[in-house]
Coordinates of C-alpha atoms and ligand atoms in Angstrom, one line a residue:
M1 CA 0.0 0.0 0.0
T2 CA 1.2 3.4 -0.9
W3 CA 1.7 6.5 1.3
V4 CA 1.7 10.2 0.3
L5 CA 2.1 13.5 2.2
I6 CA 1.7 17.0 0.8
V7 CA 2.1 20.3 2.7
H8 CA 1.7 23.9 1.9
G9 CA 3.1 27.1 3.4
G10 CA 0.5 29.5 2.1
A11 CA -1.0 31.1 -1.0
K12 CA 0.9 34.4 -1.1
E13 CA 3.5 36.5 -2.7
I14 CA 7.0 35.2 -1.8
A15 CA 9.7 37.8 -2.0
P16 CA 13.0 36.5 -3.6
D17 CA 14.8 36.8 -0.2
Q18 CA 12.1 34.5 1.3
E19 CA 12.2 31.8 -1.3
D20 CA 14.8 29.6 0.4
A21 CA 13.1 29.9 3.8
N22 CA 9.8 28.8 2.3
R23 CA 11.4 25.8 0.5
R24 CA 13.4 24.8 3.5
G25 CA 10.4 25.0 5.9
C26 CA 8.1 23.0 3.6
L27 CA 10.8 20.3 3.1
E28 CA 11.4 20.0 6.9
A29 CA 7.7 19.6 7.4
V30 CA 7.5 16.9 4.8
A31 CA 10.5 15.1 6.3
A32 CA 8.8 15.0 9.7
G33 CA 5.6 13.5 8.2
Q34 CA 7.5 11.1 6.0
A35 CA 9.4 9.7 9.0
I36 CA 6.1 8.6 10.4
L37 CA 4.4 7.3 7.3
E38 CA 7.4 5.2 6.1
Q39 CA 7.3 3.4 9.5
G40 CA 3.7 2.5 9.0
G41 CA 2.4 5.4 11.2
S42 CA -0.9 7.1 10.9
A43 CA -1.9 9.9 8.6
V44 CA -3.2 11.9 11.6
D45 CA 0.2 11.6 13.3
A46 CA 2.0 12.6 10.1
V47 CA -0.1 15.6 9.5
E48 CA 0.3 16.8 13.1
A49 CA 4.1 16.3 13.0
A50 CA 4.4 18.2 9.7
I51 CA 2.2 21.1 10.9
R52 CA 4.1 21.4 14.2
I53 CA 7.3 22.1 12.2
L54 CA 5.5 24.9 10.3
E55 CA 4.0 26.3 13.4
S56 CA 7.5 26.6 14.9
D57 CA 8.9 28.3 11.8
P58 CA 8.6 32.1 11.8
T59 CA 8.5 32.0 8.0
F60 CA 4.9 31.0 8.1
N61 CA 1.8 32.6 9.6
A62 CA 0.9 29.9 12.1
G63 CA 2.0 29.4 15.7
Y64 CA 5.2 31.3 16.4
G65 CA 5.2 34.3 13.9
S66 CA 1.5 34.5 13.5
D67 CA -0.1 37.7 12.1
L68 CA -1.5 40.2 14.5
N69 CA -5.1 41.3 14.7
A70 CA -6.3 44.9 14.9
D71 CA -5.5 44.9 18.7
G72 CA -1.9 43.8 18.0
E73 CA -2.6 40.3 19.4
V74 CA -2.2 36.8 18.0
E75 CA -5.3 34.7 17.7
M76 CA -5.0 31.4 15.9
D77 CA -7.3 28.9 14.1
A78 CA -6.4 25.2 13.5
A79 CA -8.2 22.1 12.4
M80 CA -7.6 18.4 12.0
M81 CA -9.9 15.8 10.3
D82 CA -9.5 12.0 10.4
G83 CA -11.0 10.6 7.2
S84 CA -11.4 7.1 8.6
S85 CA -14.0 8.1 11.2
L86 CA -14.9 11.6 9.8
S87 CA -13.8 12.8 13.3
L88 CA -13.2 16.6 13.4
G89 CA -11.3 18.8 15.8
A90 CA -10.8 22.5 15.5
V91 CA -10.0 25.6 17.6
A92 CA -10.5 29.2 16.6
A93 CA -9.3 32.5 18.0
I94 CA -7.2 30.6 20.5
Q95 CA -4.4 32.5 22.3
G96 CA -1.3 31.5 24.3
V97 CA -0.6 28.0 23.0
R98 CA 2.4 26.9 21.0
H99 CA 0.8 24.3 18.8
P100 CA -2.9 24.8 17.9
I101 CA -2.7 21.8 15.6
S102 CA -2.1 19.5 18.6
I103 CA -5.1 20.8 20.4
A104 CA -7.2 20.3 17.3
R105 CA -5.8 16.7 17.0
R106 CA -6.6 16.1 20.7
M107 CA -10.2 17.1 20.0
L108 CA -10.7 14.3 17.5
A109 CA -11.5 12.1 20.4
E110 CA -14.1 14.5 21.9
P111 CA -17.7 15.3 20.9
P112 CA -17.3 19.0 20.1
T113 CA -15.9 19.7 16.7
L114 CA -15.0 23.3 17.2
L115 CA -14.0 25.3 20.3
V116 CA -13.3 29.1 20.3
G117 CA -11.4 31.6 22.3
E118 CA -11.3 31.1 26.1
G119 CA -13.1 27.8 25.8
A120 CA -10.5 26.4 23.4
R121 CA -7.7 27.6 25.7
R122 CA -9.4 25.9 28.7
F123 CA -9.5 22.7 26.8
A124 CA -5.8 23.1 25.9
V125 CA -4.9 23.7 29.6
A126 CA -7.0 20.7 30.7
H127 CA -5.3 18.4 28.3
G128 CA -1.7 19.5 29.1
A129 CA -1.0 21.5 25.9
E130 CA 2.2 23.5 25.6
L131 CA 1.2 27.0 26.8
C132 CA 3.0 30.3 26.4
E133 CA 2.4 34.0 27.1
P134 CA 0.3 35.3 24.1
G135 CA 3.1 37.8 23.3
E136 CA 5.7 35.1 23.0
L137 CA 4.3 34.1 19.6
I138 CA 4.9 37.6 18.2
L139 CA 8.0 37.9 16.1
P140 CA 10.5 40.5 17.5
G141 CA 9.9 43.8 15.8
S142 CA 6.7 42.8 14.2
D143 CA 4.4 44.8 16.4
G144 CA 6.0 48.2 15.8
P145 CA 5.1 50.7 13.1
D146 CA 7.4 48.8 10.6
R147 CA 5.8 45.6 11.4
K148 CA 6.2 42.8 8.9
T149 CA 2.9 41.4 7.7
H150 CA 2.3 38.2 5.9
D151 CA -0.1 37.7 3.0
H152 CA -1.7 34.3 3.3
D153 CA 0.8 32.0 4.9
T154 CA -1.6 29.6 6.6
V155 CA -0.1 26.2 6.6
G156 CA -1.8 22.9 5.7
C157 CA -1.1 19.2 5.2
V158 CA -2.9 16.2 3.7
A159 CA -1.6 12.6 4.1
L160 CA -2.5 9.1 3.1
D161 CA -1.0 6.3 5.2
T162 CA -0.3 2.7 4.4
S163 CA -3.6 1.6 5.9
G164 CA -5.5 3.8 3.5
R165 CA -6.4 6.4 6.1
I166 CA -6.5 10.1 5.0
A167 CA -6.1 13.1 7.3
A168 CA -6.1 16.8 6.6
G169 CA -4.9 19.7 8.9
T170 CA -4.7 23.4 8.8
S171 CA -3.1 26.1 11.1
T172 CA -3.1 29.8 10.8
G173 CA -2.7 33.2 12.5
G174 CA -5.5 34.4 10.3
L175 CA -5.3 37.6 8.3
D176 CA -3.4 40.7 9.4
E177 CA -5.3 43.5 11.3
T178 CA -8.7 41.7 11.3
L179 CA -11.2 42.4 14.0
P180 CA -10.5 40.5 17.3
G181 CA -12.6 37.3 17.3
R182 CA -12.6 37.0 13.5
V183 CA -12.5 33.4 12.3
G184 CA -11.5 32.4 8.8
D185 CA -11.9 29.3 6.6
S186 CA -9.1 27.3 8.2
P187 CA -11.2 25.7 11.1
L188 CA -14.3 25.3 9.0
P189 CA -14.9 21.8 7.4
G190 CA -15.9 22.1 3.8
C191 CA -14.3 25.5 3.5
G192 CA -10.6 25.3 4.4
F193 CA -10.2 21.6 4.6
Y194 CA -11.9 18.1 4.6
A195 CA -10.8 14.4 4.6
D196 CA -12.7 11.2 3.9
D197 CA -10.8 7.9 3.3
Q198 CA -13.4 6.9 0.7
V199 CA -12.8 10.1 -1.4
G200 CA -9.6 12.1 -0.6
G201 CA -8.4 15.1 1.4
V202 CA -7.9 18.8 0.8
A203 CA -6.5 21.9 2.6
F204 CA -6.7 25.5 1.4
S205 CA -5.0 28.8 2.2
G206 CA -6.0 32.3 1.1
D207 CA -8.7 34.9 1.8
G208 CA -10.8 33.1 4.4
E209 CA -14.0 34.9 3.8
C210 CA -13.9 34.2 0.1
I211 CA -13.0 30.6 0.6
A212 CA -15.8 30.2 3.1
R213 CA -18.4 31.9 0.8
T214 CA -17.5 29.6 -2.1
L215 CA -17.1 26.4 -0.1
L216 CA -13.9 25.4 -1.8
A217 CA -13.0 22.3 0.1
A218 CA -16.6 20.9 -0.3
R219 CA -16.4 21.6 -4.1
V220 CA -13.1 19.6 -4.3
M221 CA -14.6 16.7 -2.4
Q222 CA -17.6 16.6 -4.6
A223 CA -15.5 16.7 -7.8
L224 CA -13.4 13.8 -6.5
E225 CA -16.5 11.8 -5.7
G226 CA -17.5 12.4 -9.3
S227 CA -14.2 10.8 -10.3
Q228 CA -12.4 13.9 -11.3
L229 CA -8.6 13.8 -10.9
P230 CA -7.2 15.9 -8.0
Q231 CA -5.6 18.4 -10.2
A232 CA -8.7 19.1 -12.2
A233 CA -10.8 19.2 -9.0
V234 CA -8.7 21.9 -7.3
E235 CA -8.3 24.0 -10.5
A236 CA -12.1 23.9 -11.0
S237 CA -12.8 24.9 -7.4
L238 CA -10.7 28.1 -7.8
T239 CA -12.8 29.3 -10.7
H240 CA -15.6 29.9 -8.2
L241 CA -13.6 32.7 -6.6
A242 CA -14.4 34.8 -9.6
R243 CA -17.8 35.6 -8.1
V244 CA -16.4 37.0 -4.9
G245 CA -12.8 37.8 -5.7
G246 CA -9.9 36.8 -3.4
E247 CA -6.9 34.6 -3.6
A248 CA -6.4 31.0 -2.6
G249 CA -4.4 27.9 -3.1
G250 CA -5.3 24.3 -2.4
I251 CA -3.5 20.9 -2.0
V252 CA -5.4 17.7 -2.7
L253 CA -5.0 14.0 -2.7
D254 CA -7.5 11.3 -3.7
R255 CA -8.1 8.0 -2.0
V256 CA -5.5 6.2 -4.2
G257 CA -2.8 8.9 -3.5
R258 CA -2.9 11.0 -6.6
V259 CA -1.8 14.5 -5.8
G260 CA -3.0 17.9 -7.2
W261 CA -2.4 21.5 -6.2
A262 CA -3.3 24.9 -7.7
H263 CA -3.4 28.6 -6.8
N264 CA -4.5 31.9 -8.2
S265 CA -2.1 33.8 -5.9
S266 CA 1.3 34.7 -7.4
H267 CA 3.0 31.9 -5.3
F268 CA 2.0 28.9 -3.3
A269 CA 4.7 27.1 -1.3
V270 CA 4.1 23.3 -1.7
A271 CA 6.1 20.2 -1.0
W272 CA 5.2 16.5 -1.4
V273 CA 6.5 13.0 -1.2
T274 CA 5.2 9.6 -1.9
D275 CA 6.6 6.1 -1.2
S276 CA 7.7 5.8 -4.9
M277 CA 9.7 9.1 -5.0
R278 CA 13.3 9.1 -4.0
T279 CA 13.2 12.7 -2.7
P280 CA 10.5 15.1 -1.9
L281 CA 9.6 17.9 -4.4
V282 CA 9.1 21.5 -3.5
R283 CA 7.6 24.3 -5.6
L284 CA 6.8 27.9 -5.1
R285 CA 4.6 28.3 -8.2
Q286 CA 2.7 25.9 -10.4
D287 CA 4.6 27.0 -13.5
E288 CA 8.0 26.6 -11.8
E289 CA 10.3 24.1 -13.7
Ligands
LIG1 N1 -7.1 31.4 5.1 C1 -6.6 32.1 6.3 C2 -7.7 32.9 6.9 O1 -8.4 33.5 6.2 C3 -5.5 33.0 6.0 C4 -4.3 32.4 5.2 O2 -4.5 31.5 4.4 O3 -3.2 32.8 5.6 O4 -7.7 33.0 8.1

């Protein structure tokens, strides 16, 4: 049985001096997931491991280095879906935790599918999550007048393991300078992500309100169910953004491990590996050689 893992580091413009950091970060995340999958580990474990790397990397807008809201604070959204049981776990507008993806993953075993704000943090505390002062997630110098802002550097990962299980995960600091309490597409199933072993898995990045209004993840899943190839499915989903505007990029794999990815942003940092590839591939644009 085959295994596959694909990650993204956001649908955004990548400045030339940031290209290496984006490639390196995505490849490190792939390596963490690959180490689990090639030992026969689960897709859920692989997705969590890959996203934890991206959450620790200040190159990406997730965990450490997240964007700041209009109050100058970090509020994060993250989600995990286990396609074998259709279990969902998600947190939104959570503060003061190092790895929101691990809290989303812990929620897979619990009845609620989404916890927000203080409730999400209380769940994290009760389950021994790694806590921090909210300000510790802010990059040095990023809260001053010359603050560095990201575009859409949400991170995501989809994996298929050797038992045929598919998992999808997302993690984000949201969009820069949004209203406190704003929640984007990333913790919303059918919008920013979805996974079903019988169909495939998908994760998006981009303008959350536009992705939510056009149900991009649901569109990809429906296309896969209709036997479209992942590449065609994700490309077709992005055409729906024309009605509302906005930028996005998505990574997809189907139940037999075929991969697709597409974006209408100038760049989309993506890396992937399968059991039949010698080394992972990384790209910053679809038309990159
Ligand atoms: N999709 C995310 C959001 O709207 C932002 C991103 O992709 O960086 O919260």
